[in-house]
Structure formats: C-alpha cells, structure tokens
mmCIF file of C-alpha atoms and ligand atoms in Angstrom:
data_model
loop_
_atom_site.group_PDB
_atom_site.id
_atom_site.type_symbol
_atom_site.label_atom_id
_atom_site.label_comp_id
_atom_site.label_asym_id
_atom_site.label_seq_id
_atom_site.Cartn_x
_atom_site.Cartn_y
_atom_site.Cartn_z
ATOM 1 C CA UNK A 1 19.885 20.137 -17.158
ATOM 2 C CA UNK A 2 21.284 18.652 -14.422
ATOM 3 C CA UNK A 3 19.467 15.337 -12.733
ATOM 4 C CA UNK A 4 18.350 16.269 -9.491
ATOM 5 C CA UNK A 5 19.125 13.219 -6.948
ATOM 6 C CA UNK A 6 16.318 12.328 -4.013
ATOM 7 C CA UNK A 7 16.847 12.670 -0.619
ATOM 8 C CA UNK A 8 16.786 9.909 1.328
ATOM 9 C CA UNK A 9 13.131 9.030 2.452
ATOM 10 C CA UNK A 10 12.005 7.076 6.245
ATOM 11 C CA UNK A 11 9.341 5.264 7.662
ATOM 12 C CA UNK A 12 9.124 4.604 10.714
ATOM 13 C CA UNK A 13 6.680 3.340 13.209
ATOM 14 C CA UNK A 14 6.887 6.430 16.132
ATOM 15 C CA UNK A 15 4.866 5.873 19.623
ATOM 16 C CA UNK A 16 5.020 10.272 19.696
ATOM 17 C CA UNK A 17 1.915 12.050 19.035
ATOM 18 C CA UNK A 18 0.653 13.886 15.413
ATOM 19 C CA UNK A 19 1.341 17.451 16.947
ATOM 20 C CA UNK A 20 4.951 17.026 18.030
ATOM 21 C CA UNK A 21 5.763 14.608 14.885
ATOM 22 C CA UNK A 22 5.202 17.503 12.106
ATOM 23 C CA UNK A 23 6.528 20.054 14.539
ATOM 24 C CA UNK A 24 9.638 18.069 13.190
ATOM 25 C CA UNK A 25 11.855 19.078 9.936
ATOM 26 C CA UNK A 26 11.644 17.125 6.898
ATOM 27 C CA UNK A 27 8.256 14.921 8.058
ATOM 28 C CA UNK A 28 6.109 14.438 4.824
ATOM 29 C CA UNK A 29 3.257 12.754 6.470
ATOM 30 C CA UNK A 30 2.236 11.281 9.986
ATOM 31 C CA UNK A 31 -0.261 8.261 9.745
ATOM 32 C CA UNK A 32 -3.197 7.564 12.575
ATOM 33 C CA UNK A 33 -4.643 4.289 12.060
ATOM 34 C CA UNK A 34 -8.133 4.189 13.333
ATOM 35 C CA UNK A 35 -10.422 5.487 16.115
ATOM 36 C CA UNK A 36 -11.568 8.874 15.723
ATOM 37 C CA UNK A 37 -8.612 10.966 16.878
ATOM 38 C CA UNK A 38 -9.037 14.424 16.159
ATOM 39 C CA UNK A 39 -7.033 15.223 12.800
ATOM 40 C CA UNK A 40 -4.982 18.393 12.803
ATOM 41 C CA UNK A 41 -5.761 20.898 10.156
ATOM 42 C CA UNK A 42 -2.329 20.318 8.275
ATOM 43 C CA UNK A 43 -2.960 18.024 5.354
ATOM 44 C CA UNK A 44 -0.134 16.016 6.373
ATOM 45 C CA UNK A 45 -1.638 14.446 8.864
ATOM 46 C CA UNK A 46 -4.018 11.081 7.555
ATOM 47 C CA UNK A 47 -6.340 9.087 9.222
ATOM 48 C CA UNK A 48 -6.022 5.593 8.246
ATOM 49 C CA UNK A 49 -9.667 3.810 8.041
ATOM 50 C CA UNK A 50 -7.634 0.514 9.580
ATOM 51 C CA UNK A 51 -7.845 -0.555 13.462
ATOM 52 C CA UNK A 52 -4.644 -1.618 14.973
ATOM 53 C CA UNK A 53 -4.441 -5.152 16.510
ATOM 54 C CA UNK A 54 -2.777 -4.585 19.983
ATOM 55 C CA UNK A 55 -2.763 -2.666 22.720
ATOM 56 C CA UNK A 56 -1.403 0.494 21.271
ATOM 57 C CA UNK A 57 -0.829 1.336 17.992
ATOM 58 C CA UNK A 58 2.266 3.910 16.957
ATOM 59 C CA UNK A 59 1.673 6.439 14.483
ATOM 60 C CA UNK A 60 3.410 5.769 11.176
ATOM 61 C CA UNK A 61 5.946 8.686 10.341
ATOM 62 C CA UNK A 62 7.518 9.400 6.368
ATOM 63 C CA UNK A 63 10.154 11.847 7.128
ATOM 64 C CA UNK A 64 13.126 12.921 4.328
ATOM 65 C CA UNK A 65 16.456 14.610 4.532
ATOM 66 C CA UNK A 66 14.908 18.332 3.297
ATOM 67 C CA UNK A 67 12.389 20.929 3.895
ATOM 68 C CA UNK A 68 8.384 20.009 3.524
ATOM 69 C CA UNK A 69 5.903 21.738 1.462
ATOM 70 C CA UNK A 70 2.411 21.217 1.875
ATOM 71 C CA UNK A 71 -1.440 22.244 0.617
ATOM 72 C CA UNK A 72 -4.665 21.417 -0.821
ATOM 73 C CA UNK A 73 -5.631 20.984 -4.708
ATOM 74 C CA UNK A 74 -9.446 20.507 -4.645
ATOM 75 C CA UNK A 75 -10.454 17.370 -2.531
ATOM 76 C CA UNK A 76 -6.484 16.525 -2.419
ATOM 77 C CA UNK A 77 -4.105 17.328 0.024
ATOM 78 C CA UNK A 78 -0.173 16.638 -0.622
ATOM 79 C CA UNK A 79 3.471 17.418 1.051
ATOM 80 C CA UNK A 80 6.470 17.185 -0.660
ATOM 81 C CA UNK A 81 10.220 17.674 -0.374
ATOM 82 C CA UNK A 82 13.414 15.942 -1.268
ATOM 83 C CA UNK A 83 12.114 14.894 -4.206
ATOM 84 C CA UNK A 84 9.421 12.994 -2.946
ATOM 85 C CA UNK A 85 5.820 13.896 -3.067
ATOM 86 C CA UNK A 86 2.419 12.401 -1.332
ATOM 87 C CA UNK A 87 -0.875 12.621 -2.270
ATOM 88 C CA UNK A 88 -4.024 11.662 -0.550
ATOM 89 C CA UNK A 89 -7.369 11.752 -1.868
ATOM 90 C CA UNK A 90 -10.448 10.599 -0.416
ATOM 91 C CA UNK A 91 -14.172 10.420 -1.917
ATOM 92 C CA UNK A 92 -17.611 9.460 -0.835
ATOM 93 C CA UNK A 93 -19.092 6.829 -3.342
ATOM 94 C CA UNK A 94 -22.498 7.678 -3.532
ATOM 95 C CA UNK A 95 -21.438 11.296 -4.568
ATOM 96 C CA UNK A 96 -19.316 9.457 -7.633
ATOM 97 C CA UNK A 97 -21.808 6.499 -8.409
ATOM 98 C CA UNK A 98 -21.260 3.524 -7.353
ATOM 99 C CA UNK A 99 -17.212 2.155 -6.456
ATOM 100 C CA UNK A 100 -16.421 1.547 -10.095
ATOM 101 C CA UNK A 101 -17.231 5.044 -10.865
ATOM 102 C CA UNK A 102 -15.642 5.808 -7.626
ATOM 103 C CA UNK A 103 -12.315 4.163 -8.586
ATOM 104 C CA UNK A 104 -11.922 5.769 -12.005
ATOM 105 C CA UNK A 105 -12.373 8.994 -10.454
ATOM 106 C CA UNK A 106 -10.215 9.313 -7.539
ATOM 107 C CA UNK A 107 -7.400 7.648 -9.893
ATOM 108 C CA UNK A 108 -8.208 9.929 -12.890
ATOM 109 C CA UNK A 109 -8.259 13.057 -10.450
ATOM 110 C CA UNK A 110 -5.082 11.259 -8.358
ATOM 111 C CA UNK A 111 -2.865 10.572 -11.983
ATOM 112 C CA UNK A 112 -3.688 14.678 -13.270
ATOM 113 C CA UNK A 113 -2.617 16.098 -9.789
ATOM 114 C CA UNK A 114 0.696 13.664 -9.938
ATOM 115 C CA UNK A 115 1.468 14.420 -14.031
ATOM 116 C CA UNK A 116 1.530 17.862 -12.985
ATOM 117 C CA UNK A 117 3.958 17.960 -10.402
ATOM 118 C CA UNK A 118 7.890 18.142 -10.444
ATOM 119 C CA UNK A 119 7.482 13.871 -8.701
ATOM 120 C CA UNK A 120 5.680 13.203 -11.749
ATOM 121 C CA UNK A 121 6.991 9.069 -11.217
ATOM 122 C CA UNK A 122 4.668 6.788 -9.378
ATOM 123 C CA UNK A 123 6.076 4.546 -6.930
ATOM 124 C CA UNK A 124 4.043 3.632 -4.427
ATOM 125 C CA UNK A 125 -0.026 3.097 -3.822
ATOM 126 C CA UNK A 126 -2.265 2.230 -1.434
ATOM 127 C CA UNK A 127 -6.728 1.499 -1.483
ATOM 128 C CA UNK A 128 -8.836 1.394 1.229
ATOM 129 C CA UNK A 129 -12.487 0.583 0.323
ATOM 130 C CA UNK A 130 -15.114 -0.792 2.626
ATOM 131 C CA UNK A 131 -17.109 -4.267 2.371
ATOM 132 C CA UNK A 132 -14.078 -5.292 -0.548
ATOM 133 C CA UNK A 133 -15.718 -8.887 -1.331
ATOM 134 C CA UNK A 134 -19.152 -7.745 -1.349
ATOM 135 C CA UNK A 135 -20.893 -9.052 -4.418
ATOM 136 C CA UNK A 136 -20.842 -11.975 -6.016
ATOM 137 C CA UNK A 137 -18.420 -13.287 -9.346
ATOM 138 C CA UNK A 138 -17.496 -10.423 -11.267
ATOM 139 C CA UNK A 139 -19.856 -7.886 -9.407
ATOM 140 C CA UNK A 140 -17.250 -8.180 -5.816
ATOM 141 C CA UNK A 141 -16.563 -4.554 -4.886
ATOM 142 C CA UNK A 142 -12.886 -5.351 -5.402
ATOM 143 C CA UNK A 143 -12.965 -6.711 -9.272
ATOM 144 C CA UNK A 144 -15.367 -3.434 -9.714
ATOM 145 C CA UNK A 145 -12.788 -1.164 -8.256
ATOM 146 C CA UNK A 146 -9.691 -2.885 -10.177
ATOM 147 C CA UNK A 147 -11.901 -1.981 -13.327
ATOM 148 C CA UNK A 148 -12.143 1.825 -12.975
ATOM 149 C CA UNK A 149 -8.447 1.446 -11.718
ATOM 150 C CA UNK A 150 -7.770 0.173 -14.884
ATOM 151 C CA UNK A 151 -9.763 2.650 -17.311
ATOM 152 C CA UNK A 152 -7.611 5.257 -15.737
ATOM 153 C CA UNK A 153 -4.752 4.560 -15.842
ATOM 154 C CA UNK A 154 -5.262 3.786 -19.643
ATOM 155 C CA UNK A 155 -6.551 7.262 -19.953
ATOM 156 C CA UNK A 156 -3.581 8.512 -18.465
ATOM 157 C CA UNK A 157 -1.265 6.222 -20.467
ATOM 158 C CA UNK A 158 0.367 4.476 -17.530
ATOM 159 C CA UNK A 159 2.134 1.387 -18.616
ATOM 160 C CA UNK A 160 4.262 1.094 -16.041
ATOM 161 C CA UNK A 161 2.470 -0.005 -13.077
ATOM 162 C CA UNK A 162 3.550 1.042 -8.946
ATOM 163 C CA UNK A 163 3.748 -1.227 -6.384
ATOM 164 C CA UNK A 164 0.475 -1.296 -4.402
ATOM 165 C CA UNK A 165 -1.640 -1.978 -1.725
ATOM 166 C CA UNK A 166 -6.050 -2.416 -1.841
ATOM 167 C CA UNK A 167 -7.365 -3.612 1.554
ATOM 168 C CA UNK A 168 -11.222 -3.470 2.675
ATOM 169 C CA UNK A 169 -11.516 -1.097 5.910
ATOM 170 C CA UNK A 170 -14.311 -1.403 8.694
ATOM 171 C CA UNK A 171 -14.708 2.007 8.775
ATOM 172 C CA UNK A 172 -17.735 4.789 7.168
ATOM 173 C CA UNK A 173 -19.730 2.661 4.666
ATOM 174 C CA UNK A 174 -18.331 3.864 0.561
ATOM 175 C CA UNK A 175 -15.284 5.680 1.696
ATOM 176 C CA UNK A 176 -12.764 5.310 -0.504
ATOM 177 C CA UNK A 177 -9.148 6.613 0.006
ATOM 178 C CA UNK A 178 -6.240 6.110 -2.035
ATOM 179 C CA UNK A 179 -2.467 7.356 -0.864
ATOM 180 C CA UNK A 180 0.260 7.434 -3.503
ATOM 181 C CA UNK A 181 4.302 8.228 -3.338
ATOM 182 C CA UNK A 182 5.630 9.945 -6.301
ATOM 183 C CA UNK A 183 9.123 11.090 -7.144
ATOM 184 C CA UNK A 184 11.145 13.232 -9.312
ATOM 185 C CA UNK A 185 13.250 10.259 -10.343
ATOM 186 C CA UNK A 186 12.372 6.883 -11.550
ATOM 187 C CA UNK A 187 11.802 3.806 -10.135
ATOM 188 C CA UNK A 188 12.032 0.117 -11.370
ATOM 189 C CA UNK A 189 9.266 -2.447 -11.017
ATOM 190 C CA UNK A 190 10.148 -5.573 -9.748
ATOM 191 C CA UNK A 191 7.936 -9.162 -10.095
ATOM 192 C CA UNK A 192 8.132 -12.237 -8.393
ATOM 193 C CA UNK A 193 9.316 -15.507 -9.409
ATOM 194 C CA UNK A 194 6.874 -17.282 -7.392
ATOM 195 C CA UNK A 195 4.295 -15.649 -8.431
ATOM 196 C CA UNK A 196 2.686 -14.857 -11.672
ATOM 197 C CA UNK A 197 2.206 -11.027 -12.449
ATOM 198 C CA UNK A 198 -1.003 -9.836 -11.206
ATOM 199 C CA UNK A 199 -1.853 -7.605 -14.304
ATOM 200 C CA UNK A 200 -1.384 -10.959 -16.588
ATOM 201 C CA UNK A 201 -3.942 -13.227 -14.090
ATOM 202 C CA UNK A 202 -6.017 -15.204 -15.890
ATOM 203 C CA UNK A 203 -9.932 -14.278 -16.193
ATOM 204 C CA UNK A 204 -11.075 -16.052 -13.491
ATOM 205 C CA UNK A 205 -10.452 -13.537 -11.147
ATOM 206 C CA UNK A 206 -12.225 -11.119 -12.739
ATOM 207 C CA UNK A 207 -12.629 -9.324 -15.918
ATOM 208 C CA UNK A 208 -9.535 -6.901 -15.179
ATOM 209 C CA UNK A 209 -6.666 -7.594 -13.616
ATOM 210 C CA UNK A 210 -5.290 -5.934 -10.930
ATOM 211 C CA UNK A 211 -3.024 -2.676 -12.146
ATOM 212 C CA UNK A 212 0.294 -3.209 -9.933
ATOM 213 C CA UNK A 213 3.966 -4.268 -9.531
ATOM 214 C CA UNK A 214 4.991 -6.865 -6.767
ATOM 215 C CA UNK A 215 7.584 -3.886 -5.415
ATOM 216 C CA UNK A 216 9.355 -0.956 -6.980
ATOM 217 C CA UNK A 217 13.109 -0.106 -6.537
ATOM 218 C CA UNK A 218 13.055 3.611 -5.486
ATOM 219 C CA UNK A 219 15.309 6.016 -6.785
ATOM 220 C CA UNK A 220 17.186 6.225 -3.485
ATOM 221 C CA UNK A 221 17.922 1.977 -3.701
ATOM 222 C CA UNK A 222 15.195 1.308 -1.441
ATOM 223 C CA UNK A 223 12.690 -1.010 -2.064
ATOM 224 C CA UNK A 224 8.550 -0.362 -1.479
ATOM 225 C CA UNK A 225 6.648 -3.959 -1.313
ATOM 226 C CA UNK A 226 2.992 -4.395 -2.558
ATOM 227 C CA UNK A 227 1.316 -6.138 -0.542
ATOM 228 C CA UNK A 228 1.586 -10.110 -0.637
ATOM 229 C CA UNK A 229 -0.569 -12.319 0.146
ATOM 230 C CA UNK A 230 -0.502 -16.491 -0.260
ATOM 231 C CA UNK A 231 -0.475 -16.564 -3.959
ATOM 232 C CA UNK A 232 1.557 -18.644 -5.543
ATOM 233 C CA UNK A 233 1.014 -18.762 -9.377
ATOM 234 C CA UNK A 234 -1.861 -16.923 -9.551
ATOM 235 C CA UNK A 235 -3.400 -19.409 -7.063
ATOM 236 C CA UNK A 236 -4.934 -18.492 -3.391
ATOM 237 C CA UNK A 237 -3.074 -21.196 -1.458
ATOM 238 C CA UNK A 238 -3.907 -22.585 2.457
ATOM 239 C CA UNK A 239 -7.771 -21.682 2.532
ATOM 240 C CA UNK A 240 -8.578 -21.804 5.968
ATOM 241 C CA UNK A 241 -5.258 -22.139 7.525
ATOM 242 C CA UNK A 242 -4.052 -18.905 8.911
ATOM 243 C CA UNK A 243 -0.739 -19.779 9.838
ATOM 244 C CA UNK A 244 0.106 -21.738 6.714
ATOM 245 C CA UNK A 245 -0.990 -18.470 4.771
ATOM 246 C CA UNK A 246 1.324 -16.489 6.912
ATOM 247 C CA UNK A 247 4.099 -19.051 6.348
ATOM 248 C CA UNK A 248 3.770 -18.952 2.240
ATOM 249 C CA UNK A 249 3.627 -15.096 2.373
ATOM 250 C CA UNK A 250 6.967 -14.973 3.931
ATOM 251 C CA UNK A 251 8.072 -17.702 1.137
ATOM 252 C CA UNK A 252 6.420 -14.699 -1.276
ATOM 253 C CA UNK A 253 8.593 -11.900 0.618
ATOM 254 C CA UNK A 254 12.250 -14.070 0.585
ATOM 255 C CA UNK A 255 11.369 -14.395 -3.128
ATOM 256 C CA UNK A 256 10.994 -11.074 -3.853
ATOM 257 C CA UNK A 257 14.187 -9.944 -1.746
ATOM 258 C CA UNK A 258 16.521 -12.625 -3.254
ATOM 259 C CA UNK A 259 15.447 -11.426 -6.625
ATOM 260 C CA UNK A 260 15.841 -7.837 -5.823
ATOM 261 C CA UNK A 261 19.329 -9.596 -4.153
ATOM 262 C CA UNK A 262 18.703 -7.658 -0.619
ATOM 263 C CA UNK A 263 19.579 -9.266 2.793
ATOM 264 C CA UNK A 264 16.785 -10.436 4.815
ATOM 265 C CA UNK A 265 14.293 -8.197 6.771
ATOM 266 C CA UNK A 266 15.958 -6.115 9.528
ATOM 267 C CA UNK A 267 15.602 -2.823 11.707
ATOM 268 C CA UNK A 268 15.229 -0.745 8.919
ATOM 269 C CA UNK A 269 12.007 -2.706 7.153
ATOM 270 C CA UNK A 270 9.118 -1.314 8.613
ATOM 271 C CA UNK A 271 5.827 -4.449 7.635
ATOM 272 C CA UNK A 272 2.361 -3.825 7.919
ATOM 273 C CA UNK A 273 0.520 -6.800 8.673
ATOM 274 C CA UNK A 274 -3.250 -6.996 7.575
ATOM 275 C CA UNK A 275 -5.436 -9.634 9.225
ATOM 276 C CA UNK A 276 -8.945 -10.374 7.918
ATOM 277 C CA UNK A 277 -10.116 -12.244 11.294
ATOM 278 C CA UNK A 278 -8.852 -10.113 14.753
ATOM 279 C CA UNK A 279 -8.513 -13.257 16.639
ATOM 280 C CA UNK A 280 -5.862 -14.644 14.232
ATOM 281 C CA UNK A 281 -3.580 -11.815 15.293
ATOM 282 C CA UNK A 282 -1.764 -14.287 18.339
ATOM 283 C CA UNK A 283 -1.705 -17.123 15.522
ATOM 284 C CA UNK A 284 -0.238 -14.192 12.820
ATOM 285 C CA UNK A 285 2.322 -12.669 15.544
ATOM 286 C CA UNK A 286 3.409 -16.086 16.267
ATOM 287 C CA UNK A 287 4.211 -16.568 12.836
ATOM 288 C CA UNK A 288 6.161 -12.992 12.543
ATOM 289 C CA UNK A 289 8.153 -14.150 15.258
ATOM 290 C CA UNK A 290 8.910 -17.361 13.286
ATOM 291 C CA UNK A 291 10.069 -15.471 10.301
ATOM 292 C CA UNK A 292 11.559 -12.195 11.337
ATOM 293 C CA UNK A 293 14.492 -10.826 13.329
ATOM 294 C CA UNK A 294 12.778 -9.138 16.546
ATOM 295 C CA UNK A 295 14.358 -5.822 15.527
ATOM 296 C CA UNK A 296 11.832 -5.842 13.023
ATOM 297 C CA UNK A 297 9.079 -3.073 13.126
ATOM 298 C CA UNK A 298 5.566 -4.277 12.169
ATOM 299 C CA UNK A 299 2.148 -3.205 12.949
ATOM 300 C CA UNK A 300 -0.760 -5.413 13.020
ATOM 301 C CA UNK A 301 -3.874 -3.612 11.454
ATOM 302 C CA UNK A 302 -7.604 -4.971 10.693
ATOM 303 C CA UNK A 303 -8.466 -5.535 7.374
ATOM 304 C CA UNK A 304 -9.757 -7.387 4.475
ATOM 305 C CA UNK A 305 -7.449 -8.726 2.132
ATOM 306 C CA UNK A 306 -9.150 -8.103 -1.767
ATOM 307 C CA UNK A 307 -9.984 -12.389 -2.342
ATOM 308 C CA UNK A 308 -12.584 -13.800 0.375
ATOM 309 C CA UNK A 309 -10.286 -16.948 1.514
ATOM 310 C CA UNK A 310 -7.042 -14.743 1.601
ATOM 311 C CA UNK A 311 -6.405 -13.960 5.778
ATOM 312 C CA UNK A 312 -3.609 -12.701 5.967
ATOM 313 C CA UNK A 313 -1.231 -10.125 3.876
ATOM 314 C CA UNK A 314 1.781 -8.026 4.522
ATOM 315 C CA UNK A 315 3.530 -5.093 3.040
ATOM 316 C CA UNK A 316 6.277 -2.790 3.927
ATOM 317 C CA UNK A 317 9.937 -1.229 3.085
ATOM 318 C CA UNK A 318 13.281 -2.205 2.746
ATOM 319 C CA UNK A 319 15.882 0.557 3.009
ATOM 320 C CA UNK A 320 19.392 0.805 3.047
ATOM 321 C CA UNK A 321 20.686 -1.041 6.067
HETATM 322 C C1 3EB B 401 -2.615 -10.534 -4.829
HETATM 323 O O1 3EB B 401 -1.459 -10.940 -4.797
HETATM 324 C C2 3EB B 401 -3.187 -10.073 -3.519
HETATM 325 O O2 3EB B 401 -5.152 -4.683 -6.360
HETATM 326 O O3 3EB B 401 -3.664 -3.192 -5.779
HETATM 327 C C3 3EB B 401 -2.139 -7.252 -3.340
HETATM 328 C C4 3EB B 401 -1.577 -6.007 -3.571
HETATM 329 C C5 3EB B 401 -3.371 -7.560 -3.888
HETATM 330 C C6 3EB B 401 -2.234 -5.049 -4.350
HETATM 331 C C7 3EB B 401 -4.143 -4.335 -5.737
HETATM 332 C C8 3EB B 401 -4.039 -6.584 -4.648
HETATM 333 C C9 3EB B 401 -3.468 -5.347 -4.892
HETATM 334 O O4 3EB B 401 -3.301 -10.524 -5.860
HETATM 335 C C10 3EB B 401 -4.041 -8.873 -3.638
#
C-alpha cells in the first residue's frame, strides 16, 4: 500500500467573517472566540468559550491544500481533508456527573470517533472547562479532569501522548469542550529540556499527572506547541509577577524550538496568549513585544491557566517558513 503524504495544513488569524471564510476551498474549521455570535449550522464553525483581550478579535482559520468533508457523529461534529481531521465535542457536566466523569467521557467518546477514522494519529488537543482551580488539594476541578483524562486514554491504550492545551473559560457554568487534530500520518512528541515531563510530575500536583507532550512534530514538519506556562522543573516559578512569568515562558518556548532545532518565531507562528487577570494584558503585550518579531500573529484571550499562581501561558504553531 502506498503511504499517503498530508497536505500541508494553516492557521491563521483572519479579520473576515465565519460565512465568507468556509465559503473558501480547503478551510477545515473557522474559530469565534467569545460573545454570542450566531454559529452557522456547518459543524465547522466553533465557538470558542474564551474572550479576546483587545479591541477586536480575528477569527482563527485551519485551512489545507485539498477538498473538506464535514458532519456530525452523535454529539460530535468533524471536517477533514488532506489528511487531516478535527473533531469537536462538547458536553454538559451535570448530564455526565460531575467533571471527572465528564472528562472520561468526552475523551472515551473523542478517542472511539478518532480510532475509527482514516487520521487515526493524535496530534493536537485542546480543554476548556469552567472554574479550573475550584476545589481545594486534590479535589481542584483541573487534577479531577486530568484523572478521567487519564482513565481514558488507558482504556484506549494511548501511550503516546499529543501535545495539548486545558484552560478554565468564563463562559456557561460545567461546559466542557475538547478540540483535537488527528492525521493519517504520524507525528513525533517532543519534551523540553527545561522542563520536566508533565506525565512524570511528582504527586504533589495531584494524584495524576497531566496526559500530554510539550509539542508534536506533524507529519508535514510543522510543529504544534502545548501550551507553556512558567514551569521550570516541574516548579511554578514568578508567583505574582506577571511579566517575569511571561519572560520564563518565552525561556520555555526558545527551549523547545532549539531542541526541535527551528529558527525563532516568525510570520508563519500563529501564538495564543492566555491571561488569567484582563488587566495584565498591557503588562503581557509588552512582554510579546520584548520577545517576538512584530510579524508575529498572536491573539490575546481570557483564561485560566490549570495551577492558581500560573498568569500567564502561551501556545501556538510553527510551520515551515
Ligand atoms: C504545565 O506546564 C502547565 O493538562 O493538558 C499546559 C498544557 C498545562 C497542557 C494539560 C496543562 C496541560 O503543566 C499546564
């Protein structure tokens, strides 16, 4: 049989509107972060429980080199084409029990809907839960989410962990979402020297450690970036100091590019910037100007980062200049 290659896959950060963007060929999913905007009826289009920081935030656009397919499968809705598949699923936590019951469900339901499909190889994730560090010690909405996490992906003998993404969202009280990119081909999973690997943390951070990679080398050379916060070791480092946190993530991001041996941050690395606090975002933008070539796209969004004195994280892309 002959190996299929992918297709080259885009992000980009688009000021256009939902309608016109999937009138386009080859878009696999348009993003609306925020505010109620009316959703169109195609299941490519997701709202994103996440208010921007600014004055107007652009939609975020995944667009590949092929023709898009794209439907429902129970409470899922997915696109694919190129290779390249996306999933979203979304459930109500009361309905599943409680966020721990939540979590194992929406990954259990998530990991048969992806095993089944041609872009069986996950990549890519992303969590959105509300209220993340409610609860105290080992009861924090967080730990209890990275423990269903956990159970299934067991269940669904994934070793191999994808790069990923859990933030806490203002938005409808126990909504959880979850996002993942899958592909034909496989990826690699890359760690960070600077930091130790989140799935060997030690127990004080709870009772299971967090299920993902620090990035993953996609099949097309790209690179997807978890989301990085100022951890160094398995330490939270800065408490209280905004800027200093944004400073040590970017020590966190150089890391992982020099080990992954890609040139810095440029036009074609779209970041998403999380901020816990909205009145850091001038003290957080100040920083990204600091650290990044202006060419850069980024996009400031409200959110919790998943350990109470973390402020500030960032994730993003890196593909082929
Ligand atoms: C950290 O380094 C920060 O549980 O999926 C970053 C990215 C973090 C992903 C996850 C958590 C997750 O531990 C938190």
């Amino acid at each position: 049989m002959m190996a299929r290659k992918v297709a080259a896959l885009d992000v980009a950060y688009v000021a256009s509107g939902p309608a016109e963007l999937l009138e386009r060929v080859g878009v696999l999913a348009v993003f609306d972060f925020g505010g109620d905007a009316p959703l169109a009826v195609d299941p490519r289009h997701v709202r994103i429980p996440l208010a921007g920081l600014g004055a107007t935030v652009p939609h975020e656009c995944w667009s590949v080199a092929a023709a898009v397919d794209s439907g429902h499968d129970g409470a899922l809705r997915w696109s694919a084409g190129g290779g390249w598949r996306l999933t979203v699923v979304e459930v109500a936590e009361p309905a599943q029990g409680g966020i721990e019951a939540a979590s194992e469900a929406i990954y259990r339901s998530l990991l048969a809907h992806i095993g089944s499909a041609p872009e069986h190889h996950l990549h890519r994730i992303w969590n959105y839960l509300d209220a993340i560090n409610e609860g105290a010690a080992d009861q924090e909405r967080y730990r209890l989410f990275c423990n269903g996490r956990a159970r299934a992906l067991l269940a669904h003998g994934v070793n191999d962990y994808p790069a990923a993404t859990a933030i806490g969202h203002r938005g409808p009280h126990g909504l959880l979402q979850v996002y993942a990119l899958s592909a034909i081909r496989p990826g690699h999973a890359l760690e960070n020297p600077r930091q130790v690997s989140a799935w060997q943390y030690p127990r004080r951070y709870g009772p299971t450690a967090p299920s993902f990679a620090r990035a993953m080398r996609l099949p097309d050379g790209s690179l997807a970036i978890s989301g990085t916060a100022a951890v160094v070791g398995h330490a939270s480092h800065h408490h209280d100091d905004v800027a200093a946190q944004a400073d040590e993530v970017f020590a966190n991001l150089r890391s992982l590019l020099d080990g992954a041996r890609l040139p810095p941050f440029d036009a074609r690395s779209p970041l998403k910037v999380y901020v816990r606090h909205a009145e850091d975002a001038g003290v957080v933008h100040a920083a990204l100007a600091r650290h990044l070539d202006p060419a850069v796209p980024r996009i400031l969004l409200h959110g919790d980062i998943c350990r109470s004195e973390l402020l500030v994280e960032i994730d993003g892309w890196r593909f082929a200049s």
